[in-house]
């Protein structure tokens, strides 16, 4: 703390000079890098608002070997940086610009720390970047495996659910399989949860065809009243929309579940349910037939001799 506190003003001035040289290019970048590579400079700057931006800029401007040397300035301080509102951005940049081997110290230090870091407000970002850029690296995969042993808790956590979503999209097959299995143990409960619902949606979008089918069957085996209750809620309606985007015949079966009078009545009691009715043609078969007929009879903009309006034209 003493080293970093040798005057925030001084560090801010140093950050400003280094930024100017980095932006000037040429030989000035060499001078800027020399300043950064002085003992303790990267560590000090990374934890300051202006300084963290300068370190990120340097990582972008220089070659990979030099970037690895700069990144080494945080070796031994990864967990501290992960918890910092400023230095966490430097860690994210390191993961983006370096290979797993070049940034090996980062994963090594996280592997010795608590898996609870995946629940941290800034820590979840680091694990997401690792999944996006280094998921196939053996050390990273082992780290993520350890984190995902707590999938059931992460699903419903304010920050932890982001890591599970990233693992569904970018993780290894065994990691996705673990998440799907955990989701299905309490699928309806998870779909009701404001955080876990995002994971359910991601599983429906990024799971294998077999995963999608299994999840859909679990939902469709619920009573229509339970599915309607879910569809009328804010986060549940998001899950139902994901079901409606799956390959046929699943959307038709969802429509059959929600097309009955009792289900329709439930949906109309909330704005989320009403929007689902309007957007996804979940009204009664008679109502769907009337809307289809009306749409077929209405002239399109092109047939009426008008140029079609682009989406969002009113906001331009």
GROMACS .gro file of C-alpha atoms in nm:
model
  316
    1UNK     CA    1   0.000   0.000   0.000
    2UNK     CA    2   0.289   0.231   0.077
    3UNK     CA    3   0.439   0.192  -0.268
    4UNK     CA    4   0.109   0.261  -0.434
    5UNK     CA    5   0.039   0.556  -0.212
    6UNK     CA    6   0.355   0.750  -0.299
    7UNK     CA    7   0.128   1.014  -0.439
    8UNK     CA    8  -0.171   0.945  -0.656
    9UNK     CA    9  -0.108   1.277  -0.825
   10UNK     CA   10   0.240   1.162  -0.923
   11UNK     CA   11   0.106   0.838  -1.068
   12UNK     CA   12  -0.160   1.030  -1.259
   13UNK     CA   13   0.106   1.255  -1.412
   14UNK     CA   14   0.318   0.952  -1.499
   15UNK     CA   15   0.016   0.785  -1.660
   16UNK     CA   16  -0.046   1.098  -1.865
   17UNK     CA   17   0.312   1.112  -1.994
   18UNK     CA   18   0.313   0.742  -2.083
   19UNK     CA   19  -0.022   0.776  -2.265
   20UNK     CA   20   0.110   1.066  -2.473
   21UNK     CA   21   0.414   0.866  -2.579
   22UNK     CA   22   0.209   0.556  -2.660
   23UNK     CA   23  -0.022   0.762  -2.880
   24UNK     CA   24   0.271   0.941  -3.047
   25UNK     CA   25   0.403   0.610  -3.178
   26UNK     CA   26   0.748   0.529  -3.313
   27UNK     CA   27   1.041   0.569  -3.075
   28UNK     CA   28   0.808   0.726  -2.817
   29UNK     CA   29   0.646   0.386  -2.761
   30UNK     CA   30   0.986   0.242  -2.670
   31UNK     CA   31   1.032   0.516  -2.407
   32UNK     CA   32   0.679   0.458  -2.275
   33UNK     CA   33   0.738   0.083  -2.242
   34UNK     CA   34   1.067   0.142  -2.061
   35UNK     CA   35   0.879   0.352  -1.805
   36UNK     CA   36   0.615   0.085  -1.761
   37UNK     CA   37   0.871  -0.190  -1.713
   38UNK     CA   38   1.034  -0.011  -1.420
   39UNK     CA   39   0.981  -0.210  -1.102
   40UNK     CA   40   0.632  -0.168  -0.953
   41UNK     CA   41   0.502   0.079  -1.213
   42UNK     CA   42   0.247  -0.152  -1.378
   43UNK     CA   43   0.121  -0.267  -1.040
   44UNK     CA   44   0.075   0.091  -0.918
   45UNK     CA   45  -0.088   0.222  -1.234
   46UNK     CA   46  -0.323  -0.075  -1.280
   47UNK     CA   47  -0.503   0.007  -0.955
   48UNK     CA   48  -0.567   0.373  -1.046
   49UNK     CA   49  -0.849   0.507  -1.270
   50UNK     CA   50  -0.622   0.679  -1.526
   51UNK     CA   51  -0.335   0.436  -1.487
   52UNK     CA   52  -0.538   0.124  -1.566
   53UNK     CA   53  -0.639   0.275  -1.899
   54UNK     CA   54  -0.276   0.346  -1.985
   55UNK     CA   55  -0.169  -0.010  -1.908
   56UNK     CA   56  -0.451  -0.140  -2.130
   57UNK     CA   57  -0.346   0.095  -2.409
   58UNK     CA   58   0.011  -0.029  -2.386
   59UNK     CA   59  -0.102  -0.392  -2.405
   60UNK     CA   60  -0.282  -0.306  -2.730
   61UNK     CA   61   0.001  -0.106  -2.886
   62UNK     CA   62   0.301  -0.332  -2.833
   63UNK     CA   63   0.403  -0.672  -2.969
   64UNK     CA   64   0.304  -0.990  -2.784
   65UNK     CA   65   0.640  -1.049  -2.615
   66UNK     CA   66   0.644  -0.693  -2.479
   67UNK     CA   67   0.278  -0.727  -2.376
   68UNK     CA   68   0.370  -1.040  -2.181
   69UNK     CA   69   0.650  -0.848  -2.006
   70UNK     CA   70   0.406  -0.571  -1.913
   71UNK     CA   71   0.147  -0.823  -1.794
   72UNK     CA   72   0.412  -0.976  -1.570
   73UNK     CA   73   0.396  -0.661  -1.362
   74UNK     CA   74   0.080  -0.802  -1.203
   75UNK     CA   75   0.233  -1.143  -1.128
   76UNK     CA   76   0.167  -1.222  -0.764
   77UNK     CA   77  -0.118  -0.972  -0.747
   78UNK     CA   78  -0.387  -1.133  -0.966
   79UNK     CA   79  -0.647  -1.189  -0.694
   80UNK     CA   80  -0.598  -0.836  -0.564
   81UNK     CA   81  -0.636  -0.703  -0.919
   82UNK     CA   82  -0.947  -0.914  -0.978
   83UNK     CA   83  -1.117  -0.744  -0.682
   84UNK     CA   84  -1.017  -0.396  -0.798
   85UNK     CA   85  -1.269  -0.178  -0.986
   86UNK     CA   86  -0.979  -0.063  -1.206
   87UNK     CA   87  -0.720  -0.340  -1.226
   88UNK     CA   88  -0.979  -0.601  -1.324
   89UNK     CA   89  -0.995  -0.430  -1.664
   90UNK     CA   90  -0.620  -0.480  -1.705
   91UNK     CA   91  -0.662  -0.853  -1.633
   92UNK     CA   92  -0.937  -0.872  -1.894
   93UNK     CA   93  -0.713  -0.705  -2.150
   94UNK     CA   94  -0.428  -0.946  -2.069
   95UNK     CA   95  -0.659  -1.240  -2.135
   96UNK     CA   96  -0.769  -1.090  -2.467
   97UNK     CA   97  -0.425  -1.008  -2.610
   98UNK     CA   98  -0.211  -1.296  -2.478
   99UNK     CA   99  -0.224  -1.672  -2.519
  100UNK     CA  100  -0.291  -1.905  -2.227
  101UNK     CA  101   0.080  -1.989  -2.210
  102UNK     CA  102   0.186  -1.623  -2.208
  103UNK     CA  103  -0.066  -1.542  -1.934
  104UNK     CA  104  -0.009  -1.865  -1.745
  105UNK     CA  105   0.061  -1.688  -1.415
  106UNK     CA  106  -0.293  -1.551  -1.414
  107UNK     CA  107  -0.466  -1.890  -1.426
  108UNK     CA  108  -0.210  -2.037  -1.185
  109UNK     CA  109  -0.285  -1.775  -0.920
  110UNK     CA  110  -0.662  -1.808  -0.963
  111UNK     CA  111  -0.635  -2.186  -0.930
  112UNK     CA  112  -0.489  -2.142  -0.581
  113UNK     CA  113  -0.763  -1.899  -0.476
  114UNK     CA  114  -1.121  -1.962  -0.369
  115UNK     CA  115  -1.384  -2.057  -0.633
  116UNK     CA  116  -1.598  -1.788  -0.466
  117UNK     CA  117  -1.416  -1.536  -0.686
  118UNK     CA  118  -1.656  -1.637  -0.965
  119UNK     CA  119  -1.932  -1.476  -0.755
  120UNK     CA  120  -1.743  -1.150  -0.719
  121UNK     CA  121  -1.878  -0.842  -0.896
  122UNK     CA  122  -1.556  -0.805  -1.096
  123UNK     CA  123  -1.432  -1.161  -1.063
  124UNK     CA  124  -1.713  -1.300  -1.275
  125UNK     CA  125  -1.582  -1.087  -1.563
  126UNK     CA  126  -1.240  -1.249  -1.544
  127UNK     CA  127  -1.383  -1.600  -1.556
  128UNK     CA  128  -1.604  -1.502  -1.851
  129UNK     CA  129  -1.304  -1.368  -2.044
  130UNK     CA  130  -1.111  -1.687  -1.969
  131UNK     CA  131  -1.398  -1.893  -2.111
  132UNK     CA  132  -1.422  -1.673  -2.419
  133UNK     CA  133  -1.051  -1.678  -2.502
  134UNK     CA  134  -0.885  -1.976  -2.328
  135UNK     CA  135  -1.153  -2.239  -2.265
  136UNK     CA  136  -0.958  -2.521  -2.432
  137UNK     CA  137  -0.636  -2.457  -2.238
  138UNK     CA  138  -0.590  -2.750  -1.994
  139UNK     CA  139  -0.511  -2.530  -1.693
  140UNK     CA  140  -0.804  -2.301  -1.765
  141UNK     CA  141  -1.037  -2.597  -1.820
  142UNK     CA  142  -0.934  -2.741  -1.484
  143UNK     CA  143  -0.998  -2.405  -1.316
  144UNK     CA  144  -1.345  -2.379  -1.473
  145UNK     CA  145  -1.423  -2.741  -1.380
  146UNK     CA  146  -1.358  -2.652  -1.017
  147UNK     CA  147  -1.578  -2.345  -1.032
  148UNK     CA  148  -1.865  -2.536  -1.195
  149UNK     CA  149  -1.882  -2.788  -0.911
  150UNK     CA  150  -2.090  -2.514  -0.749
  151UNK     CA  151  -2.315  -2.464  -1.051
  152UNK     CA  152  -2.635  -2.503  -0.850
  153UNK     CA  153  -2.547  -2.200  -0.638
  154UNK     CA  154  -2.389  -2.003  -0.922
  155UNK     CA  155  -2.708  -2.033  -1.130
  156UNK     CA  156  -2.903  -1.814  -0.892
  157UNK     CA  157  -2.624  -1.577  -0.791
  158UNK     CA  158  -2.636  -1.215  -0.907
  159UNK     CA  159  -2.287  -1.232  -1.059
  160UNK     CA  160  -2.216  -1.605  -1.070
  161UNK     CA  161  -2.485  -1.677  -1.330
  162UNK     CA  162  -2.282  -1.484  -1.590
  163UNK     CA  163  -2.000  -1.738  -1.557
  164UNK     CA  164  -2.240  -2.030  -1.607
  165UNK     CA  165  -2.387  -1.862  -1.916
  166UNK     CA  166  -2.039  -1.816  -2.064
  167UNK     CA  167  -1.958  -2.180  -1.992
  168UNK     CA  168  -2.270  -2.285  -2.185
  169UNK     CA  169  -2.164  -2.077  -2.483
  170UNK     CA  170  -1.786  -2.126  -2.480
  171UNK     CA  171  -1.707  -2.410  -2.239
  172UNK     CA  172  -1.610  -2.769  -2.306
  173UNK     CA  173  -1.878  -3.034  -2.375
  174UNK     CA  174  -1.834  -3.189  -2.029
  175UNK     CA  175  -1.890  -2.849  -1.870
  176UNK     CA  176  -2.206  -2.786  -2.069
  177UNK     CA  177  -2.331  -3.134  -1.981
  178UNK     CA  178  -2.280  -3.066  -1.610
  179UNK     CA  179  -2.473  -2.739  -1.634
  180UNK     CA  180  -2.764  -2.893  -1.826
  181UNK     CA  181  -2.787  -3.180  -1.577
  182UNK     CA  182  -2.789  -2.938  -1.284
  183UNK     CA  183  -3.051  -2.717  -1.449
  184UNK     CA  184  -3.286  -3.010  -1.507
  185UNK     CA  185  -3.283  -3.113  -1.141
  186UNK     CA  186  -3.495  -2.807  -1.054
  187UNK     CA  187  -3.586  -2.673  -1.396
  188UNK     CA  188  -3.911  -2.496  -1.314
  189UNK     CA  189  -3.765  -2.341  -1.000
  190UNK     CA  190  -3.465  -2.219  -1.200
  191UNK     CA  191  -3.688  -2.075  -1.471
  192UNK     CA  192  -3.868  -1.871  -1.204
  193UNK     CA  193  -3.545  -1.728  -1.062
  194UNK     CA  194  -3.443  -1.388  -1.198
  195UNK     CA  195  -3.078  -1.498  -1.241
  196UNK     CA  196  -3.112  -1.866  -1.326
  197UNK     CA  197  -3.375  -1.785  -1.592
  198UNK     CA  198  -3.098  -1.633  -1.804
  199UNK     CA  199  -2.904  -1.958  -1.777
  200UNK     CA  200  -3.210  -2.160  -1.881
  201UNK     CA  201  -3.256  -1.931  -2.181
  202UNK     CA  202  -2.888  -1.968  -2.277
  203UNK     CA  203  -2.912  -2.347  -2.242
  204UNK     CA  204  -3.210  -2.352  -2.480
  205UNK     CA  205  -3.019  -2.137  -2.730
  206UNK     CA  206  -2.669  -2.290  -2.709
  207UNK     CA  207  -2.728  -2.647  -2.595
  208UNK     CA  208  -2.700  -2.939  -2.833
  209UNK     CA  209  -3.015  -3.052  -3.010
  210UNK     CA  210  -3.042  -3.332  -2.754
  211UNK     CA  211  -3.008  -3.081  -2.467
  212UNK     CA  212  -3.268  -2.851  -2.618
  213UNK     CA  213  -3.510  -3.137  -2.670
  214UNK     CA  214  -3.461  -3.270  -2.315
  215UNK     CA  215  -3.517  -2.928  -2.160
  216UNK     CA  216  -3.821  -2.864  -2.377
  217UNK     CA  217  -3.972  -3.202  -2.286
  218UNK     CA  218  -3.926  -3.122  -1.917
  219UNK     CA  219  -4.122  -2.801  -1.962
  220UNK     CA  220  -4.390  -2.963  -2.179
  221UNK     CA  221  -4.443  -3.237  -1.921
  222UNK     CA  222  -4.554  -2.971  -1.673
  223UNK     CA  223  -4.926  -2.898  -1.639
  224UNK     CA  224  -5.045  -2.624  -1.876
  225UNK     CA  225  -5.135  -2.410  -1.574
  226UNK     CA  226  -4.773  -2.421  -1.450
  227UNK     CA  227  -4.636  -2.328  -1.791
  228UNK     CA  228  -4.887  -2.044  -1.819
  229UNK     CA  229  -4.791  -1.915  -1.474
  230UNK     CA  230  -4.429  -1.916  -1.584
  231UNK     CA  231  -4.508  -1.744  -1.915
  232UNK     CA  232  -4.691  -1.458  -1.743
  233UNK     CA  233  -4.386  -1.363  -1.534
  234UNK     CA  234  -4.109  -1.129  -1.644
  235UNK     CA  235  -3.825  -1.381  -1.653
  236UNK     CA  236  -4.039  -1.684  -1.726
  237UNK     CA  237  -4.173  -1.522  -2.041
  238UNK     CA  238  -3.813  -1.491  -2.159
  239UNK     CA  239  -3.771  -1.868  -2.117
  240UNK     CA  240  -4.095  -1.940  -2.304
  241UNK     CA  241  -3.981  -1.717  -2.591
  242UNK     CA  242  -3.664  -1.925  -2.612
  243UNK     CA  243  -3.879  -2.241  -2.632
  244UNK     CA  244  -4.075  -2.087  -2.916
  245UNK     CA  245  -3.751  -2.031  -3.110
  246UNK     CA  246  -3.656  -2.399  -3.103
  247UNK     CA  247  -3.698  -2.625  -3.408
  248UNK     CA  248  -4.043  -2.763  -3.480
  249UNK     CA  249  -4.250  -2.929  -3.348
  250UNK     CA  250  -4.160  -2.783  -3.006
  251UNK     CA  251  -4.305  -2.433  -3.070
  252UNK     CA  252  -4.635  -2.586  -3.185
  253UNK     CA  253  -4.653  -2.796  -2.871
  254UNK     CA  254  -4.586  -2.488  -2.655
  255UNK     CA  255  -4.865  -2.307  -2.840
  256UNK     CA  256  -5.098  -2.599  -2.775
  257UNK     CA  257  -5.013  -2.583  -2.404
  258UNK     CA  258  -5.081  -2.212  -2.384
  259UNK     CA  259  -5.372  -2.194  -2.628
  260UNK     CA  260  -5.642  -2.316  -2.390
  261UNK     CA  261  -5.892  -2.077  -2.234
  262UNK     CA  262  -5.758  -2.120  -1.880
  263UNK     CA  263  -5.399  -2.060  -1.991
  264UNK     CA  264  -5.507  -1.761  -2.201
  265UNK     CA  265  -5.683  -1.610  -1.902
  266UNK     CA  266  -5.369  -1.646  -1.691
  267UNK     CA  267  -5.153  -1.484  -1.958
  268UNK     CA  268  -5.381  -1.182  -1.989
  269UNK     CA  269  -5.337  -1.093  -1.621
  270UNK     CA  270  -4.986  -0.948  -1.669
  271UNK     CA  271  -4.816  -0.726  -1.926
  272UNK     CA  272  -4.555  -0.994  -1.989
  273UNK     CA  273  -4.822  -1.253  -2.066
  274UNK     CA  274  -5.013  -1.012  -2.289
  275UNK     CA  275  -4.698  -0.928  -2.486
  276UNK     CA  276  -4.634  -1.296  -2.536
  277UNK     CA  277  -4.986  -1.338  -2.670
  278UNK     CA  278  -4.941  -1.048  -2.910
  279UNK     CA  279  -4.589  -1.132  -3.026
  280UNK     CA  280  -4.603  -1.508  -3.052
  281UNK     CA  281  -4.959  -1.577  -3.175
  282UNK     CA  282  -5.047  -1.776  -2.866
  283UNK     CA  283  -5.410  -1.678  -2.869
  284UNK     CA  284  -5.684  -1.933  -2.928
  285UNK     CA  285  -5.684  -2.118  -3.265
  286UNK     CA  286  -5.982  -1.911  -3.377
  287UNK     CA  287  -5.799  -1.590  -3.290
  288UNK     CA  288  -5.485  -1.706  -3.472
  289UNK     CA  289  -5.692  -1.788  -3.783
  290UNK     CA  290  -5.853  -1.442  -3.778
  291UNK     CA  291  -5.518  -1.265  -3.747
  292UNK     CA  292  -5.368  -1.473  -4.028
  293UNK     CA  293  -5.663  -1.395  -4.254
  294UNK     CA  294  -5.649  -1.026  -4.170
  295UNK     CA  295  -5.272  -1.015  -4.237
  296UNK     CA  296  -5.322  -1.185  -4.573
  297UNK     CA  297  -5.584  -0.927  -4.676
  298UNK     CA  298  -5.390  -0.620  -4.563
  299UNK     CA  299  -5.177  -0.464  -4.841
  300UNK     CA  300  -4.805  -0.453  -4.771
  301UNK     CA  301  -4.611  -0.130  -4.800
  302UNK     CA  302  -4.453  -0.254  -5.123
  303UNK     CA  303  -4.785  -0.353  -5.286
  304UNK     CA  304  -4.931  -0.016  -5.194
  305UNK     CA  305  -4.649   0.161  -5.377
  306UNK     CA  306  -4.475   0.278  -5.058
  307UNK     CA  307  -4.117   0.222  -4.962
  308UNK     CA  308  -4.099  -0.013  -4.664
  309UNK     CA  309  -3.994   0.162  -4.343
  310UNK     CA  310  -3.679   0.035  -4.179
  311UNK     CA  311  -3.698  -0.079  -3.819
  312UNK     CA  312  -3.627   0.205  -3.579
  313UNK     CA  313  -3.668   0.474  -3.847
  314UNK     CA  314  -3.857   0.697  -3.605
  315UNK     CA  315  -3.559   0.714  -3.371
  316UNK     CA  316  -3.313   0.831  -3.641
   0.00000   0.00000   0.00000
